[in-house]
Coordinates of C-alpha atoms in Angstrom, one line a residue:
M1 CA -79.0 76.6 66.2
P2 CA -78.5 75.9 62.2
L3 CA -82.0 73.4 61.4
N4 CA -81.1 70.2 60.6
R5 CA -80.5 69.7 57.0
R6 CA -82.4 67.2 56.2
D7 CA -85.5 68.4 57.8
F8 CA -84.8 71.9 55.5
V9 CA -85.1 68.9 52.5
T10 CA -88.4 67.4 53.7
R11 CA -89.7 69.8 54.6
T12 CA -89.2 72.2 51.4
A13 CA -90.2 69.4 49.4
A14 CA -93.6 68.4 51.6
T15 CA -94.1 72.1 51.1
A16 CA -93.6 72.0 47.5
A17 CA -96.4 68.8 47.1
G18 CA -99.4 70.6 49.1
A19 CA -98.1 67.6 51.8
A20 CA -99.0 67.4 55.5
L21 CA -96.3 67.6 58.0
V22 CA -95.5 65.2 60.4
S23 CA -93.1 66.2 63.5
G24 CA -92.0 65.0 66.5
V25 CA -89.5 61.8 66.2
S26 CA -90.9 60.7 63.2
V27 CA -89.4 61.3 59.7
A28 CA -92.0 62.3 57.3
A29 CA -91.6 60.9 54.1
A30 CA -92.6 64.5 51.2
D31 CA -95.5 62.7 50.3
P32 CA -97.0 61.2 52.7
A33 CA -100.3 59.6 50.9
A34 CA -101.8 58.4 47.8
A35 CA -100.0 54.9 47.9
E36 CA -100.4 55.0 51.2
A37 CA -104.5 55.8 51.0
E38 CA -104.5 53.7 48.0
P39 CA -107.3 50.8 48.4
Q40 CA -105.4 47.5 48.6
H41 CA -107.5 45.5 46.1
R42 CA -106.1 47.7 42.9
R43 CA -102.4 46.2 44.4
P44 CA -102.3 42.4 42.5
G45 CA -99.4 42.0 45.8
P46 CA -97.5 43.0 48.1
H47 CA -96.6 46.8 48.7
K48 CA -92.1 46.1 48.3
A49 CA -90.1 49.4 49.2
K50 CA -86.8 50.1 50.1
F51 CA -85.0 52.2 52.6
T52 CA -81.4 52.4 54.2
V53 CA -80.3 53.1 58.4
M54 CA -76.6 54.8 58.6
G55 CA -74.2 54.5 61.4
T56 CA -71.4 56.4 63.1
T57 CA -69.7 54.6 66.1
D58 CA -66.6 55.9 68.1
V59 CA -66.7 59.2 66.7
H60 CA -64.9 60.6 69.9
G61 CA -64.3 64.2 69.3
H62 CA -63.5 63.9 65.7
A63 CA -65.8 66.3 64.1
V64 CA -62.9 67.7 61.4
N65 CA -60.1 66.1 59.4
W66 CA -57.4 67.0 61.5
D67 CA -54.8 65.7 64.4
Y68 CA -54.5 68.5 67.2
F69 CA -51.5 66.8 68.0
T70 CA -49.6 66.9 65.3
D71 CA -51.9 69.8 64.0
A72 CA -52.3 68.9 61.0
V73 CA -54.9 67.1 58.5
Y74 CA -55.2 63.6 59.5
T75 CA -53.1 60.9 58.4
D76 CA -52.2 57.7 58.3
A77 CA -50.0 54.3 56.4
Q78 CA -53.5 53.7 55.4
H79 CA -54.8 56.5 53.9
N80 CA -57.6 56.7 56.4
A81 CA -59.6 60.2 57.2
V82 CA -61.4 60.8 60.0
G83 CA -64.8 62.9 61.4
L84 CA -68.5 64.1 60.9
A85 CA -67.5 66.8 57.7
K86 CA -65.9 63.6 56.0
I87 CA -69.3 62.0 57.4
S88 CA -72.2 63.9 55.6
T89 CA -70.3 63.8 52.9
L90 CA -71.3 60.5 52.9
V91 CA -74.7 60.6 54.1
N92 CA -75.7 62.9 52.3
Q93 CA -75.1 61.5 49.1
V94 CA -76.9 58.2 50.7
R95 CA -80.1 60.5 51.0
D96 CA -80.0 61.2 47.4
E97 CA -79.2 58.5 45.9
V98 CA -82.3 56.8 48.3
G99 CA -84.5 59.0 49.1
W100 CA -83.5 61.9 52.2
D101 CA -86.8 61.1 53.2
R102 CA -86.1 57.1 52.8
T103 CA -83.5 56.9 55.1
L104 CA -82.1 57.4 59.1
L105 CA -78.7 57.9 61.1
I106 CA -78.2 57.0 64.4
D107 CA -74.8 56.8 66.3
A108 CA -73.5 53.8 68.5
G109 CA -71.6 56.4 71.4
D110 CA -68.0 57.4 72.4
I111 CA -69.2 60.4 70.5
I112 CA -67.5 63.4 73.5
Q113 CA -64.5 62.2 74.0
G114 CA -61.1 61.4 72.0
T115 CA -59.6 64.7 71.3
Q116 CA -58.6 68.0 72.5
L117 CA -61.6 69.9 70.7
S118 CA -63.4 67.1 72.9
Y119 CA -61.4 68.0 75.5
Y120 CA -61.5 71.7 75.9
F121 CA -65.5 72.3 75.9
A122 CA -65.4 69.3 78.5
R123 CA -62.5 71.6 80.8
V124 CA -61.7 74.5 79.5
E125 CA -64.9 76.1 78.7
P126 CA -67.3 72.9 79.7
I127 CA -70.8 72.9 77.9
T128 CA -71.9 72.7 81.4
G129 CA -73.6 75.6 83.9
D130 CA -74.8 79.7 83.0
D131 CA -74.1 80.9 79.0
A132 CA -73.1 77.7 78.6
P133 CA -70.9 77.4 74.5
E134 CA -72.6 74.3 72.5
H135 CA -70.6 70.9 72.2
P136 CA -69.0 71.0 68.7
M137 CA -70.2 67.4 68.8
A138 CA -73.7 68.1 69.1
T139 CA -73.5 71.0 66.4
A140 CA -72.7 69.0 63.4
M141 CA -73.9 65.7 64.4
N142 CA -78.0 68.6 64.7
V143 CA -77.3 69.5 61.0
I144 CA -75.8 66.8 60.0
G145 CA -79.6 65.3 61.5
Y146 CA -79.5 62.4 63.7
D147 CA -81.9 60.6 64.4
A148 CA -80.5 59.0 67.5
A149 CA -77.4 57.7 69.6
A150 CA -76.7 55.2 72.1
L151 CA -74.1 56.2 74.4
G152 CA -70.8 55.6 75.2
N153 CA -68.5 54.7 77.8
H154 CA -66.0 57.7 77.1
E155 CA -68.9 59.4 77.3
F156 CA -69.0 59.5 81.5
N157 CA -65.8 60.3 81.6
Y158 CA -65.9 63.8 82.3
G159 CA -68.6 63.3 84.5
I160 CA -73.0 62.6 84.4
P161 CA -73.5 66.6 84.4
T162 CA -71.2 66.8 80.8
V163 CA -72.7 64.4 79.4
K164 CA -76.7 65.7 80.8
A165 CA -75.7 68.8 79.3
F166 CA -74.3 67.5 76.0
E167 CA -77.8 65.1 75.9
E168 CA -79.4 68.9 76.3
Q169 CA -77.7 70.2 73.5
L170 CA -78.9 67.9 71.4
D171 CA -81.5 67.7 68.2
F172 CA -82.2 63.8 69.0
P173 CA -82.4 60.9 71.5
L174 CA -79.3 60.4 73.2
L175 CA -80.6 56.5 74.1
G176 CA -79.2 54.2 77.4
A177 CA -81.4 51.3 78.1
N178 CA -79.3 50.0 80.9
A179 CA -78.1 53.1 81.9
L180 CA -80.4 52.8 85.6
H181 CA -80.6 55.6 88.4
A182 CA -79.0 53.5 91.7
K183 CA -81.6 55.1 93.3
D184 CA -84.5 53.6 92.3
E185 CA -83.1 51.3 88.9
K186 CA -85.9 53.2 86.1
P187 CA -83.8 54.4 82.9
A188 CA -81.8 57.6 83.5
F189 CA -81.9 58.3 79.3
Q190 CA -84.0 57.6 76.8
P191 CA -84.2 53.7 76.3
Y192 CA -85.4 53.5 73.0
V193 CA -87.3 55.6 69.8
I194 CA -89.7 54.5 67.2
Q195 CA -89.2 56.1 64.1
T196 CA -91.7 56.5 61.5
L197 CA -90.7 56.1 57.6
H198 CA -94.0 56.5 55.1
L199 CA -92.9 54.1 52.0
G200 CA -96.6 53.4 51.2
G201 CA -98.2 50.0 51.4
G202 CA -101.3 51.3 53.6
R203 CA -99.7 52.7 56.8
P204 CA -96.8 54.3 57.8
L205 CA -93.3 51.4 58.7
K206 CA -92.8 52.2 61.7
V207 CA -88.7 51.5 63.1
G208 CA -88.1 51.0 66.7
I209 CA -84.0 51.7 67.5
L210 CA -83.4 50.9 70.5
G211 CA -79.7 52.2 72.8
L212 CA -77.3 50.1 75.3
T213 CA -74.0 51.6 76.5
N214 CA -71.1 49.1 78.4
P215 CA -71.6 47.8 81.6
G216 CA -67.8 48.7 82.2
I217 CA -68.6 52.4 82.9
A218 CA -69.6 50.5 86.5
I219 CA -65.5 49.7 86.6
W220 CA -64.1 52.0 84.0
D221 CA -65.6 55.4 85.2
K222 CA -66.4 54.2 89.0
A223 CA -65.7 57.7 90.7
N224 CA -68.3 59.1 88.3
V225 CA -71.0 57.2 88.4
Q226 CA -71.0 54.9 91.7
G227 CA -74.0 56.1 93.7
Q228 CA -75.6 58.0 91.0
M229 CA -76.2 55.2 88.8
T230 CA -75.4 51.3 87.7
F231 CA -75.8 49.8 84.4
N232 CA -77.6 46.6 83.7
G233 CA -76.0 43.5 81.0
I234 CA -76.3 43.8 77.3
V235 CA -78.4 40.7 76.6
E236 CA -80.3 41.3 79.5
A237 CA -81.8 45.2 78.6
A238 CA -82.5 44.0 75.4
K239 CA -84.6 41.0 76.8
I240 CA -86.9 44.0 78.4
Y241 CA -86.9 46.6 76.0
V242 CA -87.2 44.3 72.0
P243 CA -90.5 43.0 73.3
K244 CA -91.2 46.6 74.1
L245 CA -90.7 48.6 71.1
K246 CA -93.4 45.2 69.8
A247 CA -95.4 46.6 71.8
A248 CA -95.0 50.0 70.9
G249 CA -96.0 49.0 67.1
A250 CA -92.2 48.9 65.9
D251 CA -92.0 46.4 62.7
I252 CA -88.5 47.1 62.5
V253 CA -86.1 46.8 65.5
I254 CA -82.3 47.9 65.1
V255 CA -80.1 48.5 68.4
S256 CA -77.4 50.5 68.7
A257 CA -75.8 48.9 71.3
H258 CA -72.3 50.2 72.6
S259 CA -71.1 46.6 73.0
G260 CA -68.7 44.8 70.8
I261 CA -68.9 41.4 68.6
D262 CA -68.5 38.6 71.4
E263 CA -64.9 39.3 72.5
P264 CA -63.7 38.2 76.3
S265 CA -64.2 41.1 79.2
S266 CA -61.3 43.4 79.7
Y267 CA -62.7 43.4 82.9
G268 CA -63.0 40.0 83.7
T269 CA -65.7 38.9 85.6
Q270 CA -65.4 41.5 87.9
I271 CA -69.3 42.4 87.3
P272 CA -71.5 40.0 85.9
F273 CA -72.1 40.9 82.8
P274 CA -70.0 41.1 79.9
E275 CA -68.8 43.3 77.7
D276 CA -68.6 43.1 74.0
T277 CA -72.1 40.9 74.1
S278 CA -73.4 42.3 70.7
G279 CA -73.3 38.5 68.9
E280 CA -75.2 36.4 71.1
M281 CA -77.4 39.3 72.1
A282 CA -78.5 39.0 68.2
A283 CA -78.8 35.1 68.4
E284 CA -80.2 35.3 71.9
V285 CA -82.9 38.3 72.1
P286 CA -85.8 37.3 69.1
G287 CA -87.3 40.4 67.3
I288 CA -83.8 41.9 66.6
D289 CA -83.6 43.1 62.3
A290 CA -79.8 44.6 62.7
V291 CA -77.8 46.0 65.2
L292 CA -74.8 48.7 64.6
V293 CA -72.2 47.7 66.9
G294 CA -69.4 50.0 68.7
H295 CA -67.0 50.0 71.1
T296 CA -64.3 47.7 69.5
H297 CA -63.1 50.1 66.8
K298 CA -62.8 47.2 64.0
E299 CA -64.4 47.2 61.2
V300 CA -66.5 44.8 60.6
P301 CA -68.8 45.8 56.9
Q302 CA -71.7 42.5 58.2
R303 CA -72.2 40.2 60.5
L304 CA -75.0 37.5 59.5
V305 CA -76.2 36.3 63.2
V306 CA -78.8 33.0 63.7
N307 CA -81.1 33.8 66.8
K308 CA -81.5 31.0 68.1
Q309 CA -84.8 30.6 68.5
T310 CA -86.7 32.3 65.9
G311 CA -83.5 31.0 63.3
K312 CA -84.2 34.6 61.9
T313 CA -80.6 36.4 60.2
V314 CA -79.5 39.6 62.0
V315 CA -77.2 42.0 60.3
L316 CA -74.6 43.2 62.3
S317 CA -72.1 46.4 60.7
E318 CA -69.2 48.0 62.9
P319 CA -67.4 50.9 60.9
L320 CA -64.5 52.1 61.6
C321 CA -63.9 54.7 64.4
W322 CA -63.4 58.2 65.0
G323 CA -65.4 59.2 61.5
Q324 CA -63.1 57.1 59.1
R325 CA -66.2 55.1 57.9
L326 CA -69.7 55.3 57.4
S327 CA -72.2 52.0 57.9
R328 CA -75.1 51.2 55.7
F329 CA -77.6 48.7 56.3
D330 CA -80.6 48.5 52.8
F331 CA -83.5 47.1 53.9
E332 CA -86.2 45.8 51.4
V333 CA -89.7 45.4 53.0
Q334 CA -93.1 44.4 51.9
F335 CA -96.4 45.6 53.1
E336 CA -98.7 42.4 52.7
K337 CA -102.1 42.5 55.0
G338 CA -101.5 44.9 57.3
V339 CA -98.0 44.1 58.8
W340 CA -94.8 45.3 57.5
S341 CA -91.8 42.1 56.7
V342 CA -88.0 42.5 55.9
S343 CA -87.6 40.6 52.9
S344 CA -84.1 41.8 52.1
L345 CA -81.4 43.5 53.9
S346 CA -77.9 43.5 54.3
S347 CA -75.1 45.8 55.1
Q348 CA -71.4 47.4 54.3
V349 CA -69.1 50.1 55.3
L350 CA -68.9 53.4 53.3
N351 CA -65.1 55.0 53.3
S352 CA -65.1 59.2 54.4
N353 CA -61.8 59.1 53.1
T354 CA -63.4 59.5 49.1
V355 CA -64.9 62.7 50.1
D356 CA -64.5 66.0 50.8
E357 CA -65.0 67.2 53.7
D358 CA -68.8 69.0 53.9
Q359 CA -67.7 72.7 53.7
E360 CA -70.9 73.5 56.2
I361 CA -69.9 71.4 59.2
V362 CA -65.9 72.8 58.5
M363 CA -66.7 77.0 58.7
L364 CA -69.3 76.1 61.8
L365 CA -67.2 74.6 63.8
K366 CA -64.3 76.7 62.2
E367 CA -64.3 79.4 65.2
Q368 CA -64.1 76.5 68.1
H369 CA -61.4 74.7 66.5
D370 CA -59.7 77.9 65.5
K371 CA -59.7 78.0 69.6
V372 CA -58.3 74.7 70.4
V373 CA -55.3 75.2 68.2
A374 CA -54.2 77.7 70.3
Y375 CA -55.1 76.4 73.3
V376 CA -52.5 73.2 72.0
N377 CA -50.5 75.1 70.7
Q378 CA -49.0 76.8 74.0
V379 CA -45.1 76.8 74.1
I380 CA -45.3 74.5 77.4
G381 CA -40.8 74.4 77.9
T382 CA -38.4 72.5 75.6
S383 CA -36.7 69.5 75.7
K384 CA -32.9 69.1 75.5
V385 CA -33.4 65.4 72.7
D386 CA -36.1 64.0 70.9
L387 CA -38.0 61.5 72.4
S388 CA -40.4 58.6 70.8
I389 CA -42.8 56.4 72.0
A390 CA -41.5 53.9 68.3
Q391 CA -40.0 51.3 70.3
A392 CA -42.0 51.4 73.7
R393 CA -43.5 48.4 73.2
F394 CA -40.5 46.6 73.7
K395 CA -37.8 48.5 75.0
D396 CA -37.5 50.7 77.8
T397 CA -37.6 53.9 76.8
P398 CA -37.5 57.4 78.1
I399 CA -40.6 59.2 76.6
I400 CA -42.8 56.5 79.2
D401 CA -40.5 56.8 81.3
L402 CA -41.0 60.1 82.1
I403 CA -45.1 59.4 82.3
G404 CA -44.0 56.9 85.6
R405 CA -41.5 59.7 86.6
V406 CA -44.5 62.7 86.6
Q407 CA -46.1 60.1 88.7
Q408 CA -43.8 59.3 90.4
D409 CA -43.7 63.0 91.8
T410 CA -46.7 63.8 92.3
V411 CA -47.7 60.7 95.1
K412 CA -44.4 61.1 97.3
A413 CA -45.6 64.9 96.4
A414 CA -48.6 64.3 97.5
L415 CA -47.7 61.5 100.2
A416 CA -45.1 63.5 102.3
G417 CA -46.7 64.5 105.7
T418 CA -48.3 61.0 106.0
S419 CA -48.0 58.2 107.8
Y420 CA -46.8 56.7 103.5
A421 CA -44.2 59.2 103.4
N422 CA -41.6 56.9 103.7
L423 CA -43.0 54.1 101.3
P424 CA -40.9 53.4 98.8
V425 CA -43.5 55.3 95.5
V426 CA -43.1 53.0 91.9
A427 CA -45.6 53.8 89.2
Q428 CA -47.2 52.2 86.0
A429 CA -47.4 53.6 82.4
A430 CA -48.3 51.9 79.3
P431 CA -48.0 53.0 75.3
F432 CA -51.1 55.1 74.5
N433 CA -50.5 56.5 70.9
R434 CA -48.0 55.0 68.8
T435 CA -47.4 58.2 67.2
A436 CA -46.5 59.6 70.0
D437 CA -43.4 62.0 70.1
I438 CA -41.5 65.1 72.0
P439 CA -39.1 66.5 69.9
A440 CA -35.5 68.7 70.6
G441 CA -36.5 72.3 71.2
T442 CA -39.2 73.9 71.6
L443 CA -42.4 71.9 73.4
K444 CA -46.4 73.1 73.2
L445 CA -48.8 71.4 75.3
R446 CA -50.4 69.3 72.5
D447 CA -46.6 67.5 72.2
V448 CA -46.9 66.0 76.0
A449 CA -51.6 65.9 74.9
G450 CA -50.3 63.4 72.6
L451 CA -48.2 60.9 75.3
Y452 CA -51.6 60.9 77.1
I453 CA -54.1 60.5 75.3
Y454 CA -56.2 59.5 77.2
E455 CA -58.7 61.3 80.5
N456 CA -57.4 59.0 83.0
T457 CA -56.6 60.9 86.6
L458 CA -54.1 59.6 88.9
E459 CA -54.1 57.0 92.5
A460 CA -51.8 55.1 94.9
R461 CA -52.8 52.0 95.9
L462 CA -50.5 49.8 98.7
M463 CA -48.9 46.9 97.2
T464 CA -46.6 43.9 98.4
G465 CA -43.6 43.0 96.4
S466 CA -45.4 40.0 95.6
Q467 CA -48.2 41.5 94.2
L468 CA -46.3 43.6 92.0
K469 CA -44.5 40.4 90.9
D470 CA -48.4 39.4 89.7
Y471 CA -49.3 42.0 88.5
L472 CA -46.9 42.7 86.0
E473 CA -46.0 38.6 85.1
F474 CA -50.1 39.0 83.7
S475 CA -49.1 42.7 82.1
M476 CA -46.6 40.7 80.3
T477 CA -48.7 38.3 78.8
Y478 CA -48.7 41.0 76.2
F479 CA -45.2 39.4 74.4
A480 CA -45.7 35.6 72.4
Q481 CA -43.6 32.7 73.7
L482 CA -40.2 32.9 71.8
A483 CA -37.7 30.0 72.1
P484 CA -33.9 31.1 72.6
G485 CA -32.8 31.6 68.7
A486 CA -35.9 31.9 67.1
P487 CA -36.6 34.6 64.9
V488 CA -37.9 38.3 66.3
N489 CA -40.4 40.6 64.5
P490 CA -41.2 43.4 66.8
D491 CA -44.4 43.2 64.9
T492 CA -46.0 40.2 66.1
L493 CA -44.0 40.1 69.2
T494 CA -46.1 42.1 70.8
N495 CA -50.9 41.9 71.3
Q496 CA -50.4 38.9 71.9
N497 CA -54.4 37.2 72.2
G498 CA -55.7 41.1 71.0
I499 CA -54.3 43.1 73.9
P500 CA -54.0 46.4 73.3
D501 CA -50.5 48.9 73.8
Y502 CA -52.8 50.7 76.5
N503 CA -52.3 47.3 78.9
F504 CA -48.8 46.5 78.9
D505 CA -47.9 48.1 81.8
S506 CA -44.8 49.0 83.0
I507 CA -43.4 49.5 86.2
Y508 CA -41.1 52.5 87.2
G509 CA -38.6 52.0 89.8
L510 CA -38.0 48.8 89.6
G511 CA -35.6 46.3 87.8
Y512 CA -36.3 43.6 86.3
D513 CA -36.2 40.8 83.1
I514 CA -38.7 40.2 81.2
D515 CA -38.3 36.2 79.7
I516 CA -40.3 35.6 76.9
S517 CA -38.6 31.8 76.3
Q518 CA -40.1 31.1 79.0
P519 CA -44.2 30.3 79.4
V520 CA -47.2 33.2 80.9
G521 CA -47.1 33.6 84.5
S522 CA -43.0 32.3 84.9
R523 CA -41.7 35.3 82.5
I524 CA -40.5 37.3 85.6
V525 CA -36.8 37.3 87.2
N526 CA -34.5 39.5 88.6
L527 CA -36.7 42.5 90.2
S528 CA -34.9 44.5 92.4
Y529 CA -35.8 48.0 93.8
A530 CA -33.1 50.1 94.7
G531 CA -30.4 47.5 93.3
K532 CA -31.7 45.2 96.1
P533 CA -34.1 41.8 95.1
I534 CA -37.7 42.2 96.1
D535 CA -38.8 42.0 99.7
P536 CA -42.5 39.8 98.2
A537 CA -43.7 41.3 101.6
G538 CA -42.3 45.0 101.4
Q539 CA -44.7 47.5 100.8
F540 CA -44.9 49.9 97.5
V541 CA -47.2 52.3 96.8
L542 CA -48.0 52.0 93.3
A543 CA -49.0 55.4 91.1
V544 CA -51.9 54.1 89.3
N545 CA -54.3 55.8 86.5
N546 CA -57.5 55.6 87.5
Y547 CA -58.7 53.0 84.7
R548 CA -56.7 50.3 86.2
A549 CA -57.0 51.1 89.7
N550 CA -60.8 50.4 89.6
G551 CA -60.3 46.8 87.5
G552 CA -59.8 47.7 83.7
G553 CA -57.0 45.2 81.6
N554 CA -58.4 42.8 85.1
F555 CA -55.1 43.4 86.5
P556 CA -54.5 41.0 89.5
H557 CA -54.6 42.9 93.0
V558 CA -54.5 46.3 92.5
A559 CA -58.4 46.8 92.2
G560 CA -59.1 45.6 95.6
A561 CA -55.5 47.0 97.5
K562 CA -56.0 49.8 99.7
Q563 CA -56.1 53.9 98.2
V564 CA -54.0 55.8 100.3
W565 CA -54.8 58.6 97.9
T566 CA -56.7 60.2 95.2
N567 CA -56.3 63.3 92.5
S568 CA -59.3 64.7 90.0
D569 CA -57.2 65.9 87.3
E570 CA -56.9 63.8 84.6
I571 CA -52.4 63.5 84.3
R572 CA -52.3 65.1 80.8
N573 CA -52.8 67.2 83.0
T574 CA -50.1 66.8 85.9
M575 CA -47.7 66.1 83.6
I576 CA -48.4 69.9 81.6
A577 CA -47.3 71.5 84.8
W578 CA -44.6 69.2 85.5
V579 CA -43.0 70.2 82.2
K580 CA -43.5 73.8 82.8
A581 CA -42.6 73.6 86.6
K582 CA -39.1 72.7 85.2
G583 CA -38.9 74.2 82.0
V584 CA -36.6 71.8 80.5
I585 CA -37.0 67.7 80.1
D586 CA -33.9 66.3 79.6
P587 CA -33.6 62.3 79.8
A588 CA -30.5 62.7 82.4
D589 CA -32.9 62.8 84.9
F590 CA -35.2 61.2 84.9
A591 CA -34.4 57.5 81.7
A592 CA -33.2 54.6 82.9
V593 CA -33.2 51.1 81.1
S594 CA -35.2 49.4 83.8
W595 CA -36.5 46.0 82.0
R596 CA -35.8 44.5 79.0
L597 CA -37.2 41.7 77.0
V598 CA -34.4 38.6 77.3
R599 CA -34.2 35.0 76.6
A600 CA -32.9 32.5 78.9
G601 CA -30.4 36.0 80.1
A602 CA -29.2 36.8 76.5
P603 CA -31.0 39.9 75.5
V604 CA -33.2 39.9 73.0
F605 CA -32.7 43.6 71.8
P606 CA -29.5 44.7 72.8

């Protein structure tokens, strides 16, 4: 395994200086020394020093600056770049500026899911079992020299054995103080680590890093964790572990939290612990200096929160996901009368599009990258026409109907010969990826994989007609309310109250109008099945992904509905198999304009 780069630099400098090395979890200075040994009476005032903590979050399998769905260098409208190879260059620039022995690097979770690279080493050549390959994200993070990472919720998408195998491959701790064994409620992962920095001043500075993951895992990955692990609240766990860090000698406490800054929980009140509560934690739990925030895929250079008990300002920062940004916390500290204290602390984010990729990381991962490129470029069929997702947020489009049809066909086949075989099957679908496109002509695996980017699996739940109407009414909170005749801007029509595209569900197999001139809760009109008004008491089978079925998005009725079938294979693979079996995708076989936006009966988009 390649040597951690920072350790190599530090050890080389230390050897040259004839200084002793410090091993274990401590980060040693090249000269731990003279300043700390210097008698205090020689100093006229407190000893002052600086150090920097850097952080990433929600990297989601982006090791290099590559888009496996388009088979090209990553690009977007803002000219962002992605990947740990870019982050590595930024990190090394900061280390060169501040001093390699005066920096720490941490992550706030969601590391091993999100690209076809991460999928490949979870499912095609899995990192579990004998003679398993090293995960490319582990390879990159080890060489870059991370000091700690927190668990994200997507770490559990492939099951506990996969995340445990990933943990074993890391040269640094994977932290999760609120991820507990169900049998005894003891931590299933290391809760925290204390790193040591030699800054002079009489004794080393001890930096405690607490890792907290998202309690929503209990809902989103229920099938993978139920009966094996439980997840305590963010604030509740911090109240337990921050005092423990202080008691263990931490002078500075940094929390790496896979939890956003005080947004509404996507799962409502299904569990008693909020989803995004980093700000509340900073305000309620004394003793925290800084918080590396994750989970919400937002860019927050700096947010200041005043702790209610101490009046102390806590600094929070969230770097943009996928390695697009690196958070940088700059500390100024002083040592006086045997105590280290923070005199100044600020944060900012650095943009990875300003630097080149670290070629050492690129070359280390080349073999794995090339395998995945070959995998995603397999030909699986053809398409008669181009299918675009561009208008799927406000129009019924064939590309979303394709998802619904595959799920409907799969559930119908699974229920054949059962007592549910004669019930009508309808299917939930959502626009996950705004850049998805299935081209006319030759169809490759990456074209279908780019349409369904999540690791969801398929279930079948019993619902009534009335419940399906409630479900759709809830989904239509996605749209703004617009009076008849008011101008329509597609860019402001959708995503009301921050609702993401993946929480805008349509139901394939039903017909309906969505009257956006009406308030939320009264928008679904002309709801029908097979051309007839839907029977409120009638029974239907809803083909639905496991995220939604377990309560993700807090849609009504579905989480409590009877499960009549479930499948462990990802919907993405089900779609690939369906395309392979058909050979040709022809919208004439599955596409229909079954829903539309209206205002007082008039179509919004004629």
